[in-house]
Every structure is written in structure tokens, then in C-alpha cells.
Amino acid sequence: MNLPGPERIVCLTEETTEWLYLLGQERRIVGISGYTVRPRRAREEKPKVSAFLSAKIDKILALEPDCVFGFSDLQADIAAALIRAGVQVTVFNQRSVDGIFSMLFQVAAMVGCADAGLARIEAMRQRLDAIRAEVAALGALGKRRPRVFFEEWDEPHISAIRWVSELVGIAGGVDVFPELAVQAMGKDRIIADGLQIVERAPDIVIGSWCGKKFRPDKVAARPGWADVPAVRHGQLFEIKSADILQPGPAALSDGVEQLHHLIHHWRLHHG
């Protein structure tokens, strides 16, 4: 017997694609984003019908979807065009760790996999709690939390979005621009003057330049950055954007694990 819910789904972003694969519901997916890299096999198995800000509306309609999953106001124009064509569209807007968990449950429920989804969600929550416990244990030993600058883009500098900032905290760090993390839009997280970053003296700099290769040497050579603790101690690292800037399973698994590894190592040797 088929489970209830939409049978022909187009996913305009990667996180819903990855989640449906994890739930064993990939047969329902008939189209994906061209930026999808998780899971790798999705690129080989599913037609690519969209970028992030644009989509091939005719190609999507030809697939006869009974539901399209999108993300945020940035895909509002795509969503509007599809709605006018009579397609059901669900646009999520998860910006926090709790918001991601909520989205995951909603998608699981929509495809009749609420129980399986909850089980996976609970496993992810338990891992986050285990990381928090490790962080607290080091704190009890007097190991301080490093100041972390997470750079989403380099020119101009864009700091961490909310779920990344929260994951930095869970992993044992302190986001040096917490006041910007609450801003949903990248344009509102721009740091026009790089010396503002210098003033906050990050112990660790993590770059995730939205698909562009992170260049630690370029960061270290920035004017005025020579005395930044992260530069002095060689604490300049990359986390691939697919692992951390996708507000779905990736960020809550591989993304936070990489953050935890980098921050835990720093606390053991520099804290």
C-alpha cells in the first residue's frame, strides 16, 4: 500500500531532497535543484529543474508535480509562478536549529513518515545533547570557549546565519557577531569594514564561501589581520557550504560535527 501524501515532488533546494532520501522516499522526487550534492546519487537519478533564485517553470510543469518544496522569500517568484499554474507549493522558512527540526517533521508527516522522521530527529537531537555535554565537561576543566568568526562570503564579508551561529554555540564556540546572526537576509549580515572583524579578535575563522573555495592564505593576508589570534595560530578552516549552509540534515549532522571537531581541538590545545 502506498503511503499517503504527494507522489510527485519537486525539491527546489537540497535539504528536502536529502531528507526524503534519508526517509527512503526518493521515489516521490521527480525534480531537484541543480545545486544538489547530497546525496550524490540524486544528481544522477533526478532531473535538475532549478537554480536557487530561478527555475525552469515549463520543465517543472512538464513533470506534473503534485507538490513543490521551496525555501524562503528568495524563491517567492518561483513559487508564485507555479501557484498561478495550479501547482501546490510549500515554502519553508527555517532559519534556526529548532526551525530546521520543525521543517523535517513537517516534510516527514506530509509523506506519511511521521514516526520514521521523529526517530531520526530524536537521534539528531541526542547527538546535539552529547556534544553539549562534551562542551560542558571541558568548561568544567577551565577550558574557555573560542571566539569564532564564521564567514559565509568574503567580498563583502558576510557573517553566520542564525542556525550556523547556534551550531557554533552548541559545538563550544562563541559567535563574534551574534547581533547579525538574527538577520535572515545575507545583505543584512554584511560587515563592510573588515577591521570590525579584527576588533573582535576571533580565535578561529571558518570560511564557507557558498561554493567558492576558501582561501586561508588570502584571509591571513588581509590588511590589519596579522595580529588576529586565528591568523597568528593558523586557525583558519573551511567547512563546505553543502555541509553547513543547507538548513536541513547536513547542518545538523556533518556540519555540526565539523564545527565540534575544530572547536574541541582548539579548546584542548589553546583554551
PDB file of C-alpha atoms in Angstrom:
ATOM      1  CA  MET A   1       0.000   0.000   0.000  1.00  0.00           C
ATOM      2  CA  ASN A   2       1.293   3.422  -0.910  1.00  0.00           C
ATOM      3  CA  LEU A   3       1.831   5.830   1.964  1.00  0.00           C
ATOM      4  CA  PRO A   4      -0.325   8.981   1.856  1.00  0.00           C
ATOM      5  CA  GLY A   5       0.933  12.321   0.655  1.00  0.00           C
ATOM      6  CA  PRO A   6       2.238  13.745  -2.604  1.00  0.00           C
ATOM      7  CA  GLU A   7       3.531  11.205  -5.093  1.00  0.00           C
ATOM      8  CA  ARG A   8       5.380  13.569  -7.446  1.00  0.00           C
ATOM      9  CA  ILE A   9       7.532  16.112  -5.599  1.00  0.00           C
ATOM     10  CA  VAL A  10       9.897  18.742  -6.980  1.00  0.00           C
ATOM     11  CA  CYS A  11      12.507  19.965  -4.462  1.00  0.00           C
ATOM     12  CA  LEU A  12      13.831  23.439  -5.260  1.00  0.00           C
ATOM     13  CA  THR A  13      16.571  23.172  -2.623  1.00  0.00           C
ATOM     14  CA  GLU A  14      18.844  20.394  -1.448  1.00  0.00           C
ATOM     15  CA  GLU A  15      17.711  19.882   2.134  1.00  0.00           C
ATOM     16  CA  THR A  16      14.277  18.444   1.313  1.00  0.00           C
ATOM     17  CA  THR A  17      15.853  16.163  -1.303  1.00  0.00           C
ATOM     18  CA  GLU A  18      18.379  14.810   1.201  1.00  0.00           C
ATOM     19  CA  TRP A  19      15.703  14.322   3.836  1.00  0.00           C
ATOM     20  CA  LEU A  20      13.367  12.406   1.508  1.00  0.00           C
ATOM     21  CA  TYR A  21      16.270  10.132   0.544  1.00  0.00           C
ATOM     22  CA  LEU A  22      17.063   9.548   4.229  1.00  0.00           C
ATOM     23  CA  LEU A  23      13.417   8.623   4.795  1.00  0.00           C
ATOM     24  CA  GLY A  24      13.553   6.162   1.903  1.00  0.00           C
ATOM     25  CA  GLN A  25      11.035   8.233  -0.064  1.00  0.00           C
ATOM     26  CA  GLU A  26      13.237   9.209  -3.002  1.00  0.00           C
ATOM     27  CA  ARG A  27      10.831   7.548  -5.449  1.00  0.00           C
ATOM     28  CA  ARG A  28       8.492  10.507  -4.870  1.00  0.00           C
ATOM     29  CA  ILE A  29      11.056  13.043  -6.120  1.00  0.00           C
ATOM     30  CA  VAL A  30      10.677  13.945  -9.792  1.00  0.00           C
ATOM     31  CA  GLY A  31      12.887  17.061  -9.932  1.00  0.00           C
ATOM     32  CA  ILE A  32      15.691  18.666  -7.918  1.00  0.00           C
ATOM     33  CA  SER A  33      17.875  21.759  -7.660  1.00  0.00           C
ATOM     34  CA  GLY A  34      20.960  21.897  -9.859  1.00  0.00           C
ATOM     35  CA  TYR A  35      22.950  22.721  -6.723  1.00  0.00           C
ATOM     36  CA  THR A  36      22.130  19.382  -5.089  1.00  0.00           C
ATOM     37  CA  VAL A  37      25.193  17.405  -3.992  1.00  0.00           C
ATOM     38  CA  ARG A  38      23.674  15.462  -1.086  1.00  0.00           C
ATOM     39  CA  PRO A  39      23.079  12.651  -1.643  1.00  0.00           C
ATOM     40  CA  ARG A  40      25.465  12.433  -4.560  1.00  0.00           C
ATOM     41  CA  ARG A  41      23.348   9.878  -6.403  1.00  0.00           C
ATOM     42  CA  ALA A  42      20.396  12.268  -6.593  1.00  0.00           C
ATOM     43  CA  ARG A  43      22.258  14.185  -9.303  1.00  0.00           C
ATOM     44  CA  GLU A  44      22.390  11.068 -11.429  1.00  0.00           C
ATOM     45  CA  GLU A  45      18.856   9.894 -10.737  1.00  0.00           C
ATOM     46  CA  LYS A  46      16.728  13.052 -10.834  1.00  0.00           C
ATOM     47  CA  PRO A  47      16.170  15.835 -13.416  1.00  0.00           C
ATOM     48  CA  LYS A  48      17.653  19.186 -12.414  1.00  0.00           C
ATOM     49  CA  VAL A  49      14.992  21.873 -12.824  1.00  0.00           C
ATOM     50  CA  SER A  50      16.133  24.890 -10.792  1.00  0.00           C
ATOM     51  CA  ALA A  51      18.967  27.009  -9.515  1.00  0.00           C
ATOM     52  CA  PHE A  52      18.333  28.864  -6.251  1.00  0.00           C
ATOM     53  CA  LEU A  53      16.812  32.104  -7.491  1.00  0.00           C
ATOM     54  CA  SER A  54      15.472  30.783 -10.779  1.00  0.00           C
ATOM     55  CA  ALA A  55      13.744  27.709 -12.142  1.00  0.00           C
ATOM     56  CA  LYS A  56      12.635  26.198 -15.425  1.00  0.00           C
ATOM     57  CA  ILE A  57       8.901  26.612 -14.877  1.00  0.00           C
ATOM     58  CA  ASP A  58       7.924  24.821 -18.101  1.00  0.00           C
ATOM     59  CA  LYS A  59      10.177  21.887 -17.235  1.00  0.00           C
ATOM     60  CA  ILE A  60       8.688  21.682 -13.739  1.00  0.00           C
ATOM     61  CA  LEU A  61       5.139  21.750 -15.081  1.00  0.00           C
ATOM     62  CA  ALA A  62       6.005  19.044 -17.613  1.00  0.00           C
ATOM     63  CA  LEU A  63       6.922  16.783 -14.684  1.00  0.00           C
ATOM     64  CA  GLU A  64       3.329  17.131 -13.411  1.00  0.00           C
ATOM     65  CA  PRO A  65       4.256  17.550  -9.736  1.00  0.00           C
ATOM     66  CA  ASP A  66       1.556  17.336  -7.110  1.00  0.00           C
ATOM     67  CA  CYS A  67       3.736  19.296  -4.682  1.00  0.00           C
ATOM     68  CA  VAL A  68       6.790  21.562  -4.894  1.00  0.00           C
ATOM     69  CA  PHE A  69       9.000  22.222  -1.859  1.00  0.00           C
ATOM     70  CA  GLY A  70      10.824  25.564  -1.750  1.00  0.00           C
ATOM     71  CA  PHE A  71      12.764  27.683   0.713  1.00  0.00           C
ATOM     72  CA  SER A  72      12.281  31.263   1.842  1.00  0.00           C
ATOM     73  CA  ASP A  73      11.223  34.543   0.271  1.00  0.00           C
ATOM     74  CA  LEU A  74      14.144  34.198  -2.149  1.00  0.00           C
ATOM     75  CA  GLN A  75      12.058  31.654  -4.054  1.00  0.00           C
ATOM     76  CA  ALA A  76       8.815  33.628  -3.824  1.00  0.00           C
ATOM     77  CA  ASP A  77       8.753  34.470  -7.546  1.00  0.00           C
ATOM     78  CA  ILE A  78       9.214  30.816  -8.494  1.00  0.00           C
ATOM     79  CA  ALA A  79       6.514  29.803  -6.038  1.00  0.00           C
ATOM     80  CA  ALA A  80       4.104  32.446  -7.355  1.00  0.00           C
ATOM     81  CA  ALA A  81       4.550  31.314 -10.956  1.00  0.00           C
ATOM     82  CA  LEU A  82       3.866  27.704 -10.006  1.00  0.00           C
ATOM     83  CA  ILE A  83       0.856  28.586  -7.858  1.00  0.00           C
ATOM     84  CA  ARG A  84      -0.628  30.559 -10.750  1.00  0.00           C
ATOM     85  CA  ALA A  85      -0.168  27.442 -12.871  1.00  0.00           C
ATOM     86  CA  GLY A  86      -2.215  25.459 -10.360  1.00  0.00           C
ATOM     87  CA  VAL A  87       0.603  23.644  -8.560  1.00  0.00           C
ATOM     88  CA  GLN A  88       0.599  23.075  -4.808  1.00  0.00           C
ATOM     89  CA  VAL A  89       3.675  24.771  -3.361  1.00  0.00           C
ATOM     90  CA  THR A  90       5.002  24.523   0.188  1.00  0.00           C
ATOM     91  CA  VAL A  91       7.702  27.062   1.006  1.00  0.00           C
ATOM     92  CA  PHE A  92       9.579  26.567   4.266  1.00  0.00           C
ATOM     93  CA  ASN A  93      11.495  29.342   6.006  1.00  0.00           C
ATOM     94  CA  GLN A  94      13.603  27.580   8.618  1.00  0.00           C
ATOM     95  CA  ARG A  95      16.342  29.860   9.977  1.00  0.00           C
ATOM     96  CA  SER A  96      17.201  28.249  13.312  1.00  0.00           C
ATOM     97  CA  VAL A  97      18.063  24.795  14.623  1.00  0.00           C
ATOM     98  CA  ASP A  98      14.540  24.391  16.004  1.00  0.00           C
ATOM     99  CA  GLY A  99      13.153  25.669  12.714  1.00  0.00           C
ATOM    100  CA  ILE A 100      15.096  23.006  10.822  1.00  0.00           C
ATOM    101  CA  PHE A 101      13.742  20.277  13.088  1.00  0.00           C
ATOM    102  CA  SER A 102      10.224  21.617  12.539  1.00  0.00           C
ATOM    103  CA  MET A 103      10.664  21.560   8.764  1.00  0.00           C
ATOM    104  CA  LEU A 104      11.993  17.994   8.880  1.00  0.00           C
ATOM    105  CA  PHE A 105       8.978  16.810  10.838  1.00  0.00           C
ATOM    106  CA  GLN A 106       6.527  18.571   8.530  1.00  0.00           C
ATOM    107  CA  VAL A 107       8.054  17.007   5.414  1.00  0.00           C
ATOM    108  CA  ALA A 108       8.123  13.563   7.032  1.00  0.00           C
ATOM    109  CA  ALA A 109       4.463  13.899   8.021  1.00  0.00           C
ATOM    110  CA  MET A 110       3.474  15.044   4.519  1.00  0.00           C
ATOM    111  CA  VAL A 111       4.834  11.835   3.013  1.00  0.00           C
ATOM    112  CA  GLY A 112       3.346   9.569   5.673  1.00  0.00           C
ATOM    113  CA  CYS A 113       6.610   9.019   7.529  1.00  0.00           C
ATOM    114  CA  ALA A 114       5.976  10.919  10.747  1.00  0.00           C
ATOM    115  CA  ASP A 115       7.203   8.112  13.013  1.00  0.00           C
ATOM    116  CA  ALA A 116      10.348   7.427  10.987  1.00  0.00           C
ATOM    117  CA  GLY A 117      11.003  11.157  10.796  1.00  0.00           C
ATOM    118  CA  LEU A 118      10.604  11.582  14.550  1.00  0.00           C
ATOM    119  CA  ALA A 119      13.026   8.716  15.181  1.00  0.00           C
ATOM    120  CA  ARG A 120      15.685  10.337  13.002  1.00  0.00           C
ATOM    121  CA  ILE A 121      15.014  13.755  14.526  1.00  0.00           C
ATOM    122  CA  GLU A 122      15.366  12.311  18.036  1.00  0.00           C
ATOM    123  CA  ALA A 123      18.696  10.705  17.087  1.00  0.00           C
ATOM    124  CA  MET A 124      19.976  14.071  15.828  1.00  0.00           C
ATOM    125  CA  ARG A 125      18.764  15.820  18.996  1.00  0.00           C
ATOM    126  CA  GLN A 126      20.515  13.232  21.146  1.00  0.00           C
ATOM    127  CA  ARG A 127      23.779  13.796  19.279  1.00  0.00           C
ATOM    128  CA  LEU A 128      23.496  17.547  19.808  1.00  0.00           C
ATOM    129  CA  ASP A 129      22.918  16.904  23.516  1.00  0.00           C
ATOM    130  CA  ALA A 130      26.009  14.680  23.608  1.00  0.00           C
ATOM    131  CA  ILE A 131      28.069  17.451  22.009  1.00  0.00           C
ATOM    132  CA  ARG A 132      26.710  19.932  24.579  1.00  0.00           C
ATOM    133  CA  ALA A 133      27.769  17.547  27.350  1.00  0.00           C
ATOM    134  CA  GLU A 134      31.320  17.317  25.964  1.00  0.00           C
ATOM    135  CA  VAL A 135      31.432  21.105  25.726  1.00  0.00           C
ATOM    136  CA  ALA A 136      30.269  21.461  29.329  1.00  0.00           C
ATOM    137  CA  ALA A 137      32.818  18.911  30.543  1.00  0.00           C
ATOM    138  CA  LEU A 138      35.685  20.913  29.044  1.00  0.00           C
ATOM    139  CA  GLY A 139      34.222  24.051  30.570  1.00  0.00           C
ATOM    140  CA  ALA A 140      34.290  22.380  33.979  1.00  0.00           C
ATOM    141  CA  LEU A 141      38.021  21.819  33.423  1.00  0.00           C
ATOM    142  CA  GLY A 142      38.501  25.540  32.850  1.00  0.00           C
ATOM    143  CA  LYS A 143      38.798  25.363  29.070  1.00  0.00           C
ATOM    144  CA  ARG A 144      37.391  28.563  27.615  1.00  0.00           C
ATOM    145  CA  ARG A 145      35.223  28.768  24.539  1.00  0.00           C
ATOM    146  CA  PRO A 146      36.979  30.209  21.467  1.00  0.00           C
ATOM    147  CA  ARG A 147      35.683  33.287  19.703  1.00  0.00           C
ATOM    148  CA  VAL A 148      34.613  32.150  16.230  1.00  0.00           C
ATOM    149  CA  PHE A 149      34.128  34.193  13.086  1.00  0.00           C
ATOM    150  CA  PHE A 150      32.146  32.251  10.519  1.00  0.00           C
ATOM    151  CA  GLU A 151      32.395  33.840   7.084  1.00  0.00           C
ATOM    152  CA  GLU A 152      29.646  32.962   4.614  1.00  0.00           C
ATOM    153  CA  TRP A 153      31.158  35.152   1.891  1.00  0.00           C
ATOM    154  CA  ASP A 154      34.382  37.122   1.565  1.00  0.00           C
ATOM    155  CA  GLU A 155      33.692  40.097  -0.717  1.00  0.00           C
ATOM    156  CA  PRO A 156      31.853  41.632   1.030  1.00  0.00           C
ATOM    157  CA  HIS A 157      32.255  39.861   4.342  1.00  0.00           C
ATOM    158  CA  ILE A 158      29.022  38.125   5.370  1.00  0.00           C
ATOM    159  CA  SER A 159      28.800  36.554   8.806  1.00  0.00           C
ATOM    160  CA  ALA A 160      26.961  33.424  10.002  1.00  0.00           C
ATOM    161  CA  ILE A 161      23.246  32.904   9.522  1.00  0.00           C
ATOM    162  CA  ARG A 162      21.256  32.014  12.623  1.00  0.00           C
ATOM    163  CA  TRP A 163      21.368  28.205  12.501  1.00  0.00           C
ATOM    164  CA  VAL A 164      25.141  28.298  11.941  1.00  0.00           C
ATOM    165  CA  SER A 165      25.593  30.717  14.835  1.00  0.00           C
ATOM    166  CA  GLU A 166      23.529  28.412  17.050  1.00  0.00           C
ATOM    167  CA  LEU A 167      25.543  25.365  15.972  1.00  0.00           C
ATOM    168  CA  VAL A 168      28.791  27.223  16.740  1.00  0.00           C
ATOM    169  CA  GLY A 169      27.440  27.715  20.258  1.00  0.00           C
ATOM    170  CA  ILE A 170      26.358  24.091  20.611  1.00  0.00           C
ATOM    171  CA  ALA A 171      29.819  22.981  19.411  1.00  0.00           C
ATOM    172  CA  GLY A 172      31.530  25.046  22.116  1.00  0.00           C
ATOM    173  CA  GLY A 173      32.360  28.314  20.397  1.00  0.00           C
ATOM    174  CA  VAL A 174      31.173  31.904  20.672  1.00  0.00           C
ATOM    175  CA  ASP A 175      29.951  33.620  17.511  1.00  0.00           C
ATOM    176  CA  VAL A 176      31.676  37.021  17.391  1.00  0.00           C
ATOM    177  CA  PHE A 177      28.759  38.597  15.500  1.00  0.00           C
ATOM    178  CA  PRO A 178      25.669  37.302  17.351  1.00  0.00           C
ATOM    179  CA  GLU A 179      23.758  40.510  16.639  1.00  0.00           C
ATOM    180  CA  LEU A 180      23.998  39.827  12.896  1.00  0.00           C
ATOM    181  CA  ALA A 181      23.010  36.166  13.139  1.00  0.00           C
ATOM    182  CA  VAL A 182      19.395  37.125  13.828  1.00  0.00           C
ATOM    183  CA  GLN A 183      19.218  38.852  10.427  1.00  0.00           C
ATOM    184  CA  ALA A 184      17.627  36.470   7.943  1.00  0.00           C
ATOM    185  CA  MET A 185      18.963  38.085   4.774  1.00  0.00           C
ATOM    186  CA  GLY A 186      22.606  37.926   3.738  1.00  0.00           C
ATOM    187  CA  LYS A 187      22.591  41.621   2.813  1.00  0.00           C
ATOM    188  CA  ASP A 188      21.796  42.405   6.447  1.00  0.00           C
ATOM    189  CA  ARG A 189      24.779  40.391   7.675  1.00  0.00           C
ATOM    190  CA  ILE A 190      27.356  42.273   5.617  1.00  0.00           C
ATOM    191  CA  ILE A 191      30.367  43.604   7.522  1.00  0.00           C
ATOM    192  CA  ALA A 192      31.508  46.495   5.347  1.00  0.00           C
ATOM    193  CA  ASP A 193      34.685  47.206   7.293  1.00  0.00           C
ATOM    194  CA  GLY A 194      36.892  44.151   7.769  1.00  0.00           C
ATOM    195  CA  LEU A 195      38.608  45.846  10.693  1.00  0.00           C
ATOM    196  CA  GLN A 196      35.410  45.303  12.672  1.00  0.00           C
ATOM    197  CA  ILE A 197      36.222  41.596  12.487  1.00  0.00           C
ATOM    198  CA  VAL A 198      39.802  42.288  13.601  1.00  0.00           C
ATOM    199  CA  GLU A 199      38.494  44.202  16.636  1.00  0.00           C
ATOM    200  CA  ARG A 200      36.519  41.170  17.764  1.00  0.00           C
ATOM    201  CA  ALA A 201      39.725  39.095  17.786  1.00  0.00           C
ATOM    202  CA  PRO A 202      38.413  35.703  16.631  1.00  0.00           C
ATOM    203  CA  ASP A 203      40.393  32.687  17.802  1.00  0.00           C
ATOM    204  CA  ILE A 204      39.049  30.633  14.891  1.00  0.00           C
ATOM    205  CA  VAL A 205      37.953  31.731  11.428  1.00  0.00           C
ATOM    206  CA  ILE A 206      35.776  29.313   9.481  1.00  0.00           C
ATOM    207  CA  GLY A 207      35.039  30.036   5.843  1.00  0.00           C
ATOM    208  CA  SER A 208      32.161  28.614   3.856  1.00  0.00           C
ATOM    209  CA  TRP A 209      32.066  30.713   0.739  1.00  0.00           C
ATOM    210  CA  CYS A 210      28.873  29.366  -0.854  1.00  0.00           C
ATOM    211  CA  GLY A 211      30.551  27.028  -3.295  1.00  0.00           C
ATOM    212  CA  LYS A 212      33.747  29.037  -3.809  1.00  0.00           C
ATOM    213  CA  LYS A 213      36.948  27.530  -2.410  1.00  0.00           C
ATOM    214  CA  PHE A 214      38.041  29.030   0.900  1.00  0.00           C
ATOM    215  CA  ARG A 215      41.499  30.601   0.788  1.00  0.00           C
ATOM    216  CA  PRO A 216      43.203  30.711   4.215  1.00  0.00           C
ATOM    217  CA  ASP A 217      46.248  32.447   2.696  1.00  0.00           C
ATOM    218  CA  LYS A 218      44.018  35.186   1.300  1.00  0.00           C
ATOM    219  CA  VAL A 219      42.367  35.671   4.691  1.00  0.00           C
ATOM    220  CA  ALA A 220      45.698  35.806   6.524  1.00  0.00           C
ATOM    221  CA  ALA A 221      46.972  38.443   4.084  1.00  0.00           C
ATOM    222  CA  ARG A 222      44.104  40.859   4.684  1.00  0.00           C
ATOM    223  CA  PRO A 223      45.303  44.321   5.762  1.00  0.00           C
ATOM    224  CA  GLY A 224      45.405  44.574   9.537  1.00  0.00           C
ATOM    225  CA  TRP A 225      44.774  40.881  10.155  1.00  0.00           C
ATOM    226  CA  ALA A 226      48.315  39.820  11.092  1.00  0.00           C
ATOM    227  CA  ASP A 227      47.616  40.044  14.828  1.00  0.00           C
ATOM    228  CA  VAL A 228      44.236  38.351  14.762  1.00  0.00           C
ATOM    229  CA  PRO A 229      44.600  35.307  17.082  1.00  0.00           C
ATOM    230  CA  ALA A 230      43.189  32.948  14.421  1.00  0.00           C
ATOM    231  CA  VAL A 231      45.816  34.151  11.938  1.00  0.00           C
ATOM    232  CA  ARG A 232      48.688  34.065  14.431  1.00  0.00           C
ATOM    233  CA  HIS A 233      47.893  30.486  15.414  1.00  0.00           C
ATOM    234  CA  GLY A 234      46.905  29.168  11.992  1.00  0.00           C
ATOM    235  CA  GLN A 235      43.282  28.562  12.938  1.00  0.00           C
ATOM    236  CA  LEU A 236      41.733  29.227   9.522  1.00  0.00           C
ATOM    237  CA  PHE A 237      39.484  26.439   8.290  1.00  0.00           C
ATOM    238  CA  GLU A 238      36.882  25.598   5.677  1.00  0.00           C
ATOM    239  CA  ILE A 239      33.571  23.805   6.021  1.00  0.00           C
ATOM    240  CA  LYS A 240      31.944  23.132   2.663  1.00  0.00           C
ATOM    241  CA  SER A 241      28.762  25.108   2.153  1.00  0.00           C
ATOM    242  CA  ALA A 242      26.813  21.933   1.295  1.00  0.00           C
ATOM    243  CA  ASP A 243      27.595  20.649   4.797  1.00  0.00           C
ATOM    244  CA  ILE A 244      26.669  23.718   6.840  1.00  0.00           C
ATOM    245  CA  LEU A 245      24.713  26.295   4.826  1.00  0.00           C
ATOM    246  CA  GLN A 246      21.952  23.860   3.873  1.00  0.00           C
ATOM    247  CA  PRO A 247      19.239  24.231   6.566  1.00  0.00           C
ATOM    248  CA  GLY A 248      18.484  20.552   6.799  1.00  0.00           C
ATOM    249  CA  PRO A 249      20.034  17.214   7.767  1.00  0.00           C
ATOM    250  CA  ALA A 250      23.537  18.188   6.606  1.00  0.00           C
ATOM    251  CA  ALA A 251      23.946  21.091   9.033  1.00  0.00           C
ATOM    252  CA  LEU A 252      22.641  19.019  11.941  1.00  0.00           C
ATOM    253  CA  SER A 253      24.995  16.124  11.206  1.00  0.00           C
ATOM    254  CA  ASP A 254      28.169  16.670   9.181  1.00  0.00           C
ATOM    255  CA  GLY A 255      28.128  20.431   9.710  1.00  0.00           C
ATOM    256  CA  VAL A 256      27.954  20.462  13.481  1.00  0.00           C
ATOM    257  CA  GLU A 257      30.377  17.524  13.708  1.00  0.00           C
ATOM    258  CA  GLN A 258      32.997  19.501  11.782  1.00  0.00           C
ATOM    259  CA  LEU A 259      32.400  22.570  13.936  1.00  0.00           C
ATOM    260  CA  HIS A 260      32.728  20.460  17.060  1.00  0.00           C
ATOM    261  CA  HIS A 261      35.954  18.827  15.851  1.00  0.00           C
ATOM    262  CA  LEU A 262      37.619  22.187  15.124  1.00  0.00           C
ATOM    263  CA  ILE A 263      36.422  23.874  18.308  1.00  0.00           C
ATOM    264  CA  HIS A 264      37.121  20.887  20.562  1.00  0.00           C
ATOM    265  CA  HIS A 265      40.684  20.673  19.222  1.00  0.00           C
ATOM    266  CA  TRP A 266      41.217  24.385  19.864  1.00  0.00           C
ATOM    267  CA  ARG A 267      39.928  24.116  23.432  1.00  0.00           C
ATOM    268  CA  LEU A 268      42.243  21.200  24.178  1.00  0.00           C
ATOM    269  CA  HIS A 269      45.344  22.950  22.832  1.00  0.00           C
ATOM    270  CA  HIS A 270      44.685  26.675  23.193  1.00  0.00           C
ATOM    271  CA  GLY A 271      41.863  27.089  25.693  1.00  0.00           C
TER     272      GLY A 271
END
